[in-house]
Coordinates of C-alpha atoms in Angstrom, one line a residue:
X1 CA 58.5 95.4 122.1
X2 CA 55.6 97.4 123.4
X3 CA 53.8 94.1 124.7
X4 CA 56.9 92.4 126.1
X5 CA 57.6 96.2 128.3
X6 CA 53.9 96.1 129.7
X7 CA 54.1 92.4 130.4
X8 CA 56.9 93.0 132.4
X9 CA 55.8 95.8 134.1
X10 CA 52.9 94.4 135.0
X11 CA 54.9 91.3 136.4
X12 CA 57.0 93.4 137.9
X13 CA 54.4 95.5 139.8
X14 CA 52.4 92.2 141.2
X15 CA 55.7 90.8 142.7
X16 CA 56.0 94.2 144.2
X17 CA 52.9 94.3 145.5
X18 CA 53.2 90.8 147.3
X19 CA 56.2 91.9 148.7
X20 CA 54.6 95.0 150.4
X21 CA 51.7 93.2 151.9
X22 CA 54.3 90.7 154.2
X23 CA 57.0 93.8 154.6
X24 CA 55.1 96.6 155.6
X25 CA 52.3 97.5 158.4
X26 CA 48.7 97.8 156.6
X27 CA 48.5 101.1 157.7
X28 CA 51.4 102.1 155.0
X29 CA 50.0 100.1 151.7
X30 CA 47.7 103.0 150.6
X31 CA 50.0 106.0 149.7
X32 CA 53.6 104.3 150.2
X33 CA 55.5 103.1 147.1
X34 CA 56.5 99.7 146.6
X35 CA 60.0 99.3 147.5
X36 CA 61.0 97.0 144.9
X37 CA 60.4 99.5 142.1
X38 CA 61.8 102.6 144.2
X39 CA 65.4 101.5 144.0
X40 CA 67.8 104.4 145.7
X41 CA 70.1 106.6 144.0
X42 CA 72.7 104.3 144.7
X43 CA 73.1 100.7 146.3
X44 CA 75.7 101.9 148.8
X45 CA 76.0 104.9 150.5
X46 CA 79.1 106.7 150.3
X47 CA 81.8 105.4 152.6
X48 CA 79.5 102.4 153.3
X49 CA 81.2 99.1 151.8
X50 CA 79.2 96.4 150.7
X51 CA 78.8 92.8 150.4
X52 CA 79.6 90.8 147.6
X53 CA 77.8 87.8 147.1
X54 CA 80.7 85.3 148.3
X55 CA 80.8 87.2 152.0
X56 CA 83.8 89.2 150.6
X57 CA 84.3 92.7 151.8
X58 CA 84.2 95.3 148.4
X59 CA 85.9 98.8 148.6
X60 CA 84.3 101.7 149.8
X61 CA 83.0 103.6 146.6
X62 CA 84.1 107.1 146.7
X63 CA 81.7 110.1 147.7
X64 CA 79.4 111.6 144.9
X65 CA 79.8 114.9 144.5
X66 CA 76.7 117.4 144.8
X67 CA 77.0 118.0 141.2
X68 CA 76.8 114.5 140.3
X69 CA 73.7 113.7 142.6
X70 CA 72.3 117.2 141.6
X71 CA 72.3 115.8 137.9
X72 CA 71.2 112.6 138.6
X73 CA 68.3 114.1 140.1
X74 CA 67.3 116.1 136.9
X75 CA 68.1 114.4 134.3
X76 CA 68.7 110.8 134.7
X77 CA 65.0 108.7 134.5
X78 CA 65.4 105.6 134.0
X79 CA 65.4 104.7 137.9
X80 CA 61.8 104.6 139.5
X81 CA 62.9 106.3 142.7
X82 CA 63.7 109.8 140.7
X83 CA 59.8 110.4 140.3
X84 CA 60.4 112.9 142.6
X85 CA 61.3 115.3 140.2
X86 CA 58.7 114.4 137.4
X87 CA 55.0 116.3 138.1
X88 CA 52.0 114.9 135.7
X89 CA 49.7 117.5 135.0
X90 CA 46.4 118.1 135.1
X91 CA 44.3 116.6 132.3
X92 CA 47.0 114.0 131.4
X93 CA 45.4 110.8 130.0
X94 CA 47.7 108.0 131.9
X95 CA 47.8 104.3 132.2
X96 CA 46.9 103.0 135.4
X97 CA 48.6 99.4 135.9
X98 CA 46.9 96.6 138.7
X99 CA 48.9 97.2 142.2
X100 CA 46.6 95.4 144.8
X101 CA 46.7 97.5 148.3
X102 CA 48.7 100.1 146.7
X103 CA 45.1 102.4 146.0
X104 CA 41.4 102.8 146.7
X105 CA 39.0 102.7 143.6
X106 CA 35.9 104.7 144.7
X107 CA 32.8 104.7 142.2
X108 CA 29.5 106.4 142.8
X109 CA 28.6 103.2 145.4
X110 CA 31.7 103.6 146.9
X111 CA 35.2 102.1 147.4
X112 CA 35.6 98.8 145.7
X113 CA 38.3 96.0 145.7
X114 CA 40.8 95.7 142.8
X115 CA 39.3 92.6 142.8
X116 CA 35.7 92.8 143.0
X117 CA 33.6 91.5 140.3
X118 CA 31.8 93.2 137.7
X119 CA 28.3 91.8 139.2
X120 CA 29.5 93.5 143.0
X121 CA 30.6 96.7 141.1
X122 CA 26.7 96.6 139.8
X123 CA 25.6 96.7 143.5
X124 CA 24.7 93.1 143.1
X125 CA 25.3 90.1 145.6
X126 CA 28.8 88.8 144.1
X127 CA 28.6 84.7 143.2
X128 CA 31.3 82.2 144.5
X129 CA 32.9 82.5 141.4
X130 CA 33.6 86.6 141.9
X131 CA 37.4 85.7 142.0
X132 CA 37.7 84.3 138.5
X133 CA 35.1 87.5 137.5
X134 CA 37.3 90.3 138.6
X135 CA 37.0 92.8 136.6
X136 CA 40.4 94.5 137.2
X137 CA 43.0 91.6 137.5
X138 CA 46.9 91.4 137.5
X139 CA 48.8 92.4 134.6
X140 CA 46.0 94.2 133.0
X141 CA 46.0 98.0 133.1
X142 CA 43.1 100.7 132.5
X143 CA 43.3 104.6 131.7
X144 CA 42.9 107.2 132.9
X145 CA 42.5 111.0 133.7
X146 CA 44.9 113.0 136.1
X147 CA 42.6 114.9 138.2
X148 CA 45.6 116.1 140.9
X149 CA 48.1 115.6 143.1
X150 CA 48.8 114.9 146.4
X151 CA 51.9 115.4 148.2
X152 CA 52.0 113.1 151.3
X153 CA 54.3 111.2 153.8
X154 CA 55.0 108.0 154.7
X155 CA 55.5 106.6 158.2
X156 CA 59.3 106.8 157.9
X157 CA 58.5 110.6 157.1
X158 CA 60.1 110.5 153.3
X159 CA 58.0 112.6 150.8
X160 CA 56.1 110.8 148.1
X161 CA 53.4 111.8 145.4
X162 CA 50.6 110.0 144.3
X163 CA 47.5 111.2 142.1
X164 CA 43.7 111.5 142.0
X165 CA 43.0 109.9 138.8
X166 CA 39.4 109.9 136.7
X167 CA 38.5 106.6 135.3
X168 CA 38.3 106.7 131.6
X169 CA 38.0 103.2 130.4
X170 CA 39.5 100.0 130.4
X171 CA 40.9 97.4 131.5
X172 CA 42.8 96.0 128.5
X173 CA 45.6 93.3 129.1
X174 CA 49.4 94.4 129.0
X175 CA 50.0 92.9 125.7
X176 CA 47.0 94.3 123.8
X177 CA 46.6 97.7 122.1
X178 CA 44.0 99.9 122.7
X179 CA 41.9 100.0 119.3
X180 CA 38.0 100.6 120.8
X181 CA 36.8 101.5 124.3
X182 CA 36.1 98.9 127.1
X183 CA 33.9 100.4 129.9
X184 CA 34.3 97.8 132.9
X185 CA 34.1 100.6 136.0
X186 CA 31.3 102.7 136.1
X187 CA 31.4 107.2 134.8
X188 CA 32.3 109.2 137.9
X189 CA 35.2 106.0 139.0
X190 CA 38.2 107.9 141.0
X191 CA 42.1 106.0 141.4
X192 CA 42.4 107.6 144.7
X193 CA 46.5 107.3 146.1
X194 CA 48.1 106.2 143.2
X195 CA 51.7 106.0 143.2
X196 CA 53.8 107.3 140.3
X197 CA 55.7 104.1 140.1
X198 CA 52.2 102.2 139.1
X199 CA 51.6 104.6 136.3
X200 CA 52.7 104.7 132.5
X201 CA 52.4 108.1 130.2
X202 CA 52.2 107.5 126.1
X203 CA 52.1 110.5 124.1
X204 CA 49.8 108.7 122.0
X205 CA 46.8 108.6 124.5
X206 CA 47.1 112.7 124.8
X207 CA 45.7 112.9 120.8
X208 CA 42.0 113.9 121.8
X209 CA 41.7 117.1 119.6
X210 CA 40.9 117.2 115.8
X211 CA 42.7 119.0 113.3
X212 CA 40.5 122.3 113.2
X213 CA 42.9 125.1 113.2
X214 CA 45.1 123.9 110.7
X215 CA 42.6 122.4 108.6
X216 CA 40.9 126.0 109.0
X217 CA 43.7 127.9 108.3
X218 CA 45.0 125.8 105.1
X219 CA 41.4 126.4 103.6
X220 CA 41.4 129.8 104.0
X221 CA 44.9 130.1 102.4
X222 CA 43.7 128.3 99.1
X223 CA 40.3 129.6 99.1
X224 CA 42.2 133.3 98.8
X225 CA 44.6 131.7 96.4
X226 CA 41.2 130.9 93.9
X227 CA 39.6 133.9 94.7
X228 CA 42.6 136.1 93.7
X229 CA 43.9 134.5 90.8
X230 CA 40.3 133.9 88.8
X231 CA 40.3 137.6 89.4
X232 CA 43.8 137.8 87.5
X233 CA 43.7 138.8 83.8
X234 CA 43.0 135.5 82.2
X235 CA 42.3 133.5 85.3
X236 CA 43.4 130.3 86.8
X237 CA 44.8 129.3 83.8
X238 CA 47.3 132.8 83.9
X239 CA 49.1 131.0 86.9
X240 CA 51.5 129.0 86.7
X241 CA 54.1 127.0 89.7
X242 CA 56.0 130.1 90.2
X243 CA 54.4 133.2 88.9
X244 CA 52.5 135.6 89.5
X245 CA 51.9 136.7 92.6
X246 CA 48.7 136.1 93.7
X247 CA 46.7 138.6 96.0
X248 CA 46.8 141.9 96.4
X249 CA 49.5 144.3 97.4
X250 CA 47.2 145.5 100.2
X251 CA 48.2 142.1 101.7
X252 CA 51.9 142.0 101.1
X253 CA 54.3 142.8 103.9
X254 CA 56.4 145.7 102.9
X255 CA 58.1 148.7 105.4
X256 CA 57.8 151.4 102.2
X257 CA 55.3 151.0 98.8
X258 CA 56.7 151.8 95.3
X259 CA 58.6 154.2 94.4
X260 CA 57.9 157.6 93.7
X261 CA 55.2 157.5 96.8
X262 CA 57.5 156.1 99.3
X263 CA 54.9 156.1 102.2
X264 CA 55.5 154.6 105.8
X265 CA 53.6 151.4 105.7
X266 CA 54.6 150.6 109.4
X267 CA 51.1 151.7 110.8
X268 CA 49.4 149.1 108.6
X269 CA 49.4 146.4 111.5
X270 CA 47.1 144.6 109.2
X271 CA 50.1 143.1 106.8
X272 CA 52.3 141.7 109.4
X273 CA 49.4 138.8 109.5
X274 CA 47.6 139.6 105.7
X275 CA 51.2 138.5 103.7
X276 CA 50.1 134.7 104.6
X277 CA 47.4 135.1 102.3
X278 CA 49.2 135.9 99.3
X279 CA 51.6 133.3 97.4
X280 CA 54.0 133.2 94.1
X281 CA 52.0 130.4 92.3
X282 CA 50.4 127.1 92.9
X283 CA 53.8 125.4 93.6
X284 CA 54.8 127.8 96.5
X285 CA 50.7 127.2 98.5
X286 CA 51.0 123.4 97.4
X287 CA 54.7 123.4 99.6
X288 CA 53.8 125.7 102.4
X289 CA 50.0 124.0 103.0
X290 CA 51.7 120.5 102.6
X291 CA 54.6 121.6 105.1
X292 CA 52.1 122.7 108.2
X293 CA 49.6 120.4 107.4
X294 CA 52.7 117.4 108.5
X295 CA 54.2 119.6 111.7
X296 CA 50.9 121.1 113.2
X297 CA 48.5 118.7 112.5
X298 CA 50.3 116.0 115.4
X299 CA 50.8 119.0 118.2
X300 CA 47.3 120.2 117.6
X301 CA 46.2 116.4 118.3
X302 CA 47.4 116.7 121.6
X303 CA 47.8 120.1 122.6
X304 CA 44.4 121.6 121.2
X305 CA 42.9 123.9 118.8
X306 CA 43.4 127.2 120.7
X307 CA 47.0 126.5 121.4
X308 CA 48.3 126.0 117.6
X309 CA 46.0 128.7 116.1
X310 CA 47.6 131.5 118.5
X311 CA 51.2 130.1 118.2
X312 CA 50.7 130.4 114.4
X313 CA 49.4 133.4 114.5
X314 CA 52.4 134.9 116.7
X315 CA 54.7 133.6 114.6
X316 CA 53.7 135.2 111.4
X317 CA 53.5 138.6 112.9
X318 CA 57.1 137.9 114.3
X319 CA 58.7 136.6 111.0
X320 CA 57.3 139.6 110.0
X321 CA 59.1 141.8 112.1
X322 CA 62.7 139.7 111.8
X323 CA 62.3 141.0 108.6
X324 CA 62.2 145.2 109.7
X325 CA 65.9 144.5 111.2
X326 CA 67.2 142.0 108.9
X327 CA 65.4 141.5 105.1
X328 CA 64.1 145.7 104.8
X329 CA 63.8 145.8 101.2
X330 CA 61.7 142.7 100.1
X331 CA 58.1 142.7 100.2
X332 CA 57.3 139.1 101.5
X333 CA 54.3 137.2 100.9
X334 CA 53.3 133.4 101.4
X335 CA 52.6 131.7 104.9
X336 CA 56.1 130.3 105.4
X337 CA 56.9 132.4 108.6
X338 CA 53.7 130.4 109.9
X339 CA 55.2 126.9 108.6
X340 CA 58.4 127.5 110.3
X341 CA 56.7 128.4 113.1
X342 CA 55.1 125.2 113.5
X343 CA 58.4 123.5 113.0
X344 CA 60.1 125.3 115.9
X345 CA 56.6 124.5 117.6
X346 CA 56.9 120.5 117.1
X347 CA 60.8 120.9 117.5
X348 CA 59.9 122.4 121.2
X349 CA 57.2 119.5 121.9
X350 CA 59.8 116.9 121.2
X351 CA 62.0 118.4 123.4
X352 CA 59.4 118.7 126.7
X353 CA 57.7 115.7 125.6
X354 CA 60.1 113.5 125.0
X355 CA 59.9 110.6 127.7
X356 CA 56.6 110.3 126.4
X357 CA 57.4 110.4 122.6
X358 CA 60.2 107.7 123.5
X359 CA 57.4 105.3 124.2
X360 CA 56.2 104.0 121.0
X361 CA 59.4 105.5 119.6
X362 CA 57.8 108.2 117.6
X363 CA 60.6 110.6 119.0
X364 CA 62.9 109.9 117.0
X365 CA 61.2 110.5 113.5
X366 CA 59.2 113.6 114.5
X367 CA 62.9 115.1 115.7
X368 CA 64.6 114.0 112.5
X369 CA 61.6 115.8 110.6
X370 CA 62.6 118.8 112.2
X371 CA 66.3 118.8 111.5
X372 CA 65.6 117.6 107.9
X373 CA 63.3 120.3 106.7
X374 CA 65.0 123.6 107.8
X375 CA 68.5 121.8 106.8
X376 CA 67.3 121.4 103.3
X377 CA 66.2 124.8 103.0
X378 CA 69.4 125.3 103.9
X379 CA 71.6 123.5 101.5
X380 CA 69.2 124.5 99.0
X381 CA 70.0 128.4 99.8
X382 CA 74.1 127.7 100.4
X383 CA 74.7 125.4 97.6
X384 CA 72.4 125.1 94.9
X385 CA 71.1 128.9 94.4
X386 CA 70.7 131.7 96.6
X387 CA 67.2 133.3 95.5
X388 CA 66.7 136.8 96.2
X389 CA 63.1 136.8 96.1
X390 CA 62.4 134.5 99.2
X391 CA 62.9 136.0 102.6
X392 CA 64.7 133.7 104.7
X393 CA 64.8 136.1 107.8
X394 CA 61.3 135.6 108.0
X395 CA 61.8 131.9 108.3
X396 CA 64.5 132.1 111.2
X397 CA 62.2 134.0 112.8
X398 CA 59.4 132.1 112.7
X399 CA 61.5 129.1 113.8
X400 CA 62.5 131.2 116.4
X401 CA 59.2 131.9 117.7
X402 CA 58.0 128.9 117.8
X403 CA 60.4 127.0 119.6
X404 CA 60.7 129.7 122.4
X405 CA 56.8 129.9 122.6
X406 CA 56.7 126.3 122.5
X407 CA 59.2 125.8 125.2
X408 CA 57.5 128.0 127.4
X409 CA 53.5 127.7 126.9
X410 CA 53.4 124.0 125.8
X411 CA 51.7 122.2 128.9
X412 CA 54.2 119.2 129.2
X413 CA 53.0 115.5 129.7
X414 CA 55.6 114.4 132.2
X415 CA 56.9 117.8 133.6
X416 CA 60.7 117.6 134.7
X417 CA 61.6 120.2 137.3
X418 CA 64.7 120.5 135.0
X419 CA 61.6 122.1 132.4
X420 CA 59.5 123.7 135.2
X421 CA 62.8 125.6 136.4
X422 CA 65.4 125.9 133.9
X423 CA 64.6 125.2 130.4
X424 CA 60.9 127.4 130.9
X425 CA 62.4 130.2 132.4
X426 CA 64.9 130.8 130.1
X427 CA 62.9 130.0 126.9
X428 CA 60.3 132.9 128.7
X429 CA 63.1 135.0 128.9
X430 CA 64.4 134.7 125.7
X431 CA 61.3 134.6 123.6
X432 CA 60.1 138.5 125.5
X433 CA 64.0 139.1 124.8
X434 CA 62.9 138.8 121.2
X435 CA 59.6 140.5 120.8
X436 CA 61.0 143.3 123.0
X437 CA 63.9 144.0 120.2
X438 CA 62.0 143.3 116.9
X439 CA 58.7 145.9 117.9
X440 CA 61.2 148.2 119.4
X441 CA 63.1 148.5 116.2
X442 CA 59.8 148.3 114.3
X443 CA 58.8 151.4 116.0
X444 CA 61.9 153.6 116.2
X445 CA 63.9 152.8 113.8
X446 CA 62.7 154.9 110.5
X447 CA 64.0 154.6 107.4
X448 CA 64.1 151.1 107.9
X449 CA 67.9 149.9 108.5
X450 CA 69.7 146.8 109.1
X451 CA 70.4 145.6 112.3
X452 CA 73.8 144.6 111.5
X453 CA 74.4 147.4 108.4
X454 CA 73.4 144.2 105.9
X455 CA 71.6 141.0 105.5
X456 CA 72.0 139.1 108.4
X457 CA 74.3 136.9 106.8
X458 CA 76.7 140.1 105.7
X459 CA 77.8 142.7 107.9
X460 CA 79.1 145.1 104.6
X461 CA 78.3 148.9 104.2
X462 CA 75.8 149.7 101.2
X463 CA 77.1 150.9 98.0
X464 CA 76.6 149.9 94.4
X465 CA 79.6 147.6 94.7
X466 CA 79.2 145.2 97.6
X467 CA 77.2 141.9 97.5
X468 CA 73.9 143.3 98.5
X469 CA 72.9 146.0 96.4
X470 CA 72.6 149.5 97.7
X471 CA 69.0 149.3 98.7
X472 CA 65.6 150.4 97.1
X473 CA 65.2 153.7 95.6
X474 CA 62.9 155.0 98.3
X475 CA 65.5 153.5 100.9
X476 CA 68.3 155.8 99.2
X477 CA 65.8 158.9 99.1
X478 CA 65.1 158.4 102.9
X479 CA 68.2 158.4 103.9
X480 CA 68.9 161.8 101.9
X481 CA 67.4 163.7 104.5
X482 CA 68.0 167.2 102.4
X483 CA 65.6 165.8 99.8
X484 CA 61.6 167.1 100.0
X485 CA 59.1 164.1 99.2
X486 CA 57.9 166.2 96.8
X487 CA 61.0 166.0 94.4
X488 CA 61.2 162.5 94.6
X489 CA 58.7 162.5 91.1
X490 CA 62.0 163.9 89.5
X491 CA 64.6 161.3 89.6
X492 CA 63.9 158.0 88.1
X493 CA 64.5 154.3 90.0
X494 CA 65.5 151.7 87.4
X495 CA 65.1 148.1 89.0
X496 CA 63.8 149.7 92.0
X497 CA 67.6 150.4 93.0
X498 CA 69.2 152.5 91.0
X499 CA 68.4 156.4 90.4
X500 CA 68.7 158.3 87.8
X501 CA 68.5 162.2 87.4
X502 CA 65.2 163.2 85.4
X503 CA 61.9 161.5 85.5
X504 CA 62.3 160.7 81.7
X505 CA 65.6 160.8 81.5
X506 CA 66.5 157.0 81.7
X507 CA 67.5 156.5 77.8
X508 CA 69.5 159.4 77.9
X509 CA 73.3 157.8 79.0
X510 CA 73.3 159.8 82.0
X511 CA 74.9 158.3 84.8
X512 CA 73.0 157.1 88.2
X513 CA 73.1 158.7 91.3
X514 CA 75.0 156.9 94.0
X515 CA 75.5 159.1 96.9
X516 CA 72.9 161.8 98.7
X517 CA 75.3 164.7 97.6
X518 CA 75.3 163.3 93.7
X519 CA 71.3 163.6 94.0
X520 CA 71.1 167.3 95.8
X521 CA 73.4 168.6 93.3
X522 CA 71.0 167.1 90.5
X523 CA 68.0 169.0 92.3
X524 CA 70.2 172.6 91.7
X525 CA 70.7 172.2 87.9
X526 CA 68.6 173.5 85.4
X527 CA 67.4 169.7 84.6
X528 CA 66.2 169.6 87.1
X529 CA 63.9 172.7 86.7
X530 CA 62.8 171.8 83.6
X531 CA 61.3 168.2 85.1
X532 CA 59.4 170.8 87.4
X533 CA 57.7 172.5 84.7
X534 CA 57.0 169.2 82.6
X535 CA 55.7 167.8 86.0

């Protein structure tokens, strides 16, 4: 399919091309597009009829609306006169197809024919047989670099684009695929006027970064896994797929440490990027490692090193704080936050890259990877078990990040004004939205509380009945705000929930304290006293 599309563009664009040299002045063939593939927006213009092939008179067609031609204009791209609307950045690795008289090829000796021969592109004398030697030929295509663009006019005064594009090597034939390098033109070659319609964008040809980040950043994740669990009382061989933890709580993510300390642990910026470091056995690296490995090794191809690793980074320390507002009780550990950032990350470069994806049909797989994944968490959470000890707010808002910092910092191949002014705007506006909120109620919101009174999935008050229990110990002690942090060593916290009056008093049948007045009428008896003077 991909070698019958290039032969036909390539067929396409020399008929084109034959055309434009009898049709229109020479002074017109550098910078104008050819006509035949810049078809208008519609055959007939509105109230216009139009012939039919027999000599019979058609209907008029009926007006289109400014709606309809506005969303033609963004959206629809399968006609070569909307290039209008579609900007290739700088740094862009393109396809360059033959178009004789359409563009100047200037090398360090100058401007050249399309046709010239390898032996006249040397500076030689060209033989009699230099037409048979061209070295760029119909139907044949090379690549290359977008350096800029340049926003001109044609002699009928309509606006077109063309580009400044750096020679990188080539030619190869429509029908072949590009395995090693062919250097034909000599280093420093310009495509000087290029039309858009003469140029072809694969998101394949933008892969010219290795894996460094994410290679990087999975090695450091398992070399802290070994480090911290041959430390472990018996070693490697003490861990199993899921248990222990492994690392130490100075890594873990948590708003308040163990009870009876209670401290603020909001000042220790340090854990909203540390808790990536620290897993619940081998089976729990092995997934997350596996996971980003598959969704940020193919955007950091493309996009770069610098880009991934920041993205990553960002998206941790958000996941992190989704949790302050929405998961306030769990200490979290493990680098999912960062894996579902990467999958909102590669679920935004599908959606600004996806002309380009739809190429070599890669779109759709990479796009069905990215609905798959997060769904089976999904099902996995809704219908097989709901597990308490992972922290799926931090994996919404990882996702979350992501795909908003994706959408508005990934450096499109084939920019849509419908991106440039709609879709980047608004993901810009969203994603600040977001960060805004979450280090807002970071900050000010102390003792931690739910954003919506409960899980994000519940909206119940807290007591010792409803579906989420009533919070950690410390969480219930904070919110007694009659209680000194001093007495907190006198009540007891039995699976870090539920207190109990007395610091030894947890075999005694005594009954737990469930509201804030229950546990300062404890502090006025005389058991309570008597912990005093044991303590």
């Amino acid at each position: 399919v991909r070698a019958d599309a290039r032969a036909a563009l390539g067929a396409r664009v020399a008929d084109a091309q034959l055309r434009l040299r009898d049709e229109r002045p020479a002074s017109s063939r550098l910078y104008d597009d050819p006509p035949s593939l810049m078809p208008s927006l519609s055959a007939v213009r509105p109230g216009r009829a139009a012939s039919s092939s027999d000599g019979a008179q058609s209907r008029p067609r009926r007006p289109i609306s400014a709606t309809r031609r506005l969303g033609s204009a963004l959206m629809l791209a399968d006609d070569s006169k909307k290039t209008w609307w579609r900007t290739l950045n700088r740094g862009v690795v393109v396809e360059v197809m033959y178009a004789r008289d359409t563009y100047v090829v200037r090398t360090p000796l100058g401007e050249i024919s399309l046709a010239s021969s390898s032996t006249a592109i040397r500076g030689r004398k060209p033989s009699p047989q230099a037409s048979s030697d061209a070295v760029f030929r119909s139907g044949q295509f090379c690549r290359a670099v977008v350096r800029r663009s340049v926003r001109t006019r044609t002699e009928d005064g309509r606006a077109t684009t063309t580009y400044v594009l750096a020679y990188l090597d080539g030619p190869y034939d429509a029908d072949e695929l590009v395995s090693s390098r062919r250097l034909a033109l000599p280093n420093g070659t310009l495509f000087v006027g290029v039309p858009r319609a003469v140029i072809v964008v694969k998101y394949a040809h933008q892969q010219r970064y290795w894996p460094l980040a994410m290679v990087l950043l999975s090695a450091l994740q398992i070399g802290a896994f070994l480090f911290y669990a041959r430390r472990k009382p018996g070693g490697l061989g003490a861990v199993a797929a899921g248990s222990p933890v492994v690392g130490p709580s100075w890594l873990h993510y948590e708003l308040i440490s163990d009870f009876p300390q209670c401290e603020d642990r909001r000042h220790q910026a340090w854990r909203l990027f540390t808790y990536q470091f620290a897993h619940i056995g081998y089976s729990h690296l092995a997934s997350n490692v596996l996971v980003q490995l598959v969704f940020g090794v193919p955007v950091e191809l493309v996009h770069g090193h610098l880009v991934v690793f920041v993205v990553y980074q960002l998206g941790v320390a958000l996941g992190a704080l989704t949790c302050a507002f929405s998961d306030i009780h769990k200490s979290v550990v493990g680098a999912s936050g960062g894996v579902y950032t990467l999958i909102g990350l590669h679920t935004a470069d599908c959606l600004v890259n996806a002309r380009a994806m739809a190429q070599d049909a890669r779109l759709l797989i990479r796009a069905s990877l990215c609905l798959v994944v997060p769904a089976l968490d999904v099902i996995i959470y809704v219908l097989l078990y709901k597990d308490d000890s992972v922290s799926y707010a931090s994996h919404i808002g990882g996702y979350i990040a992501g795909l908003l910092l994706g959408a508005s910092f990934l450096a499109p191949v084939d920019e849509t004004l419908f991106n440039r002014f709609l879709v980047r705007p608004v993901a810009l506006v969203l994603l600040l939205a977001f960060v805004a909120f979450a280090v807002a109620w970071f900050e000010l919101t102390y003792p931690p509380k739910y954003f919506l009174n409960g899980p994000f999935w519940l909206a119940t008050s807290y007591d010792t009945s409803a579906e989420d229990h009533a919070g950690s110990c410390c969480w219930q002690l904070l919110e007694c705000t009659g209680i000194d942090k001093d007495d907190y060593r006198l009540f007891s916290c039995d699976n870090g929930d539920t207190i109990f009056p007395g610091r030894y008093n947890l075999d005694t049948g005594l009954h737990p304290l469930d509201t804030c007045s229950d546990m300062l009428d404890y502090l006025q008896t005389d058991l309570a006293a008597q912990d005093r003077a044991n303590l």
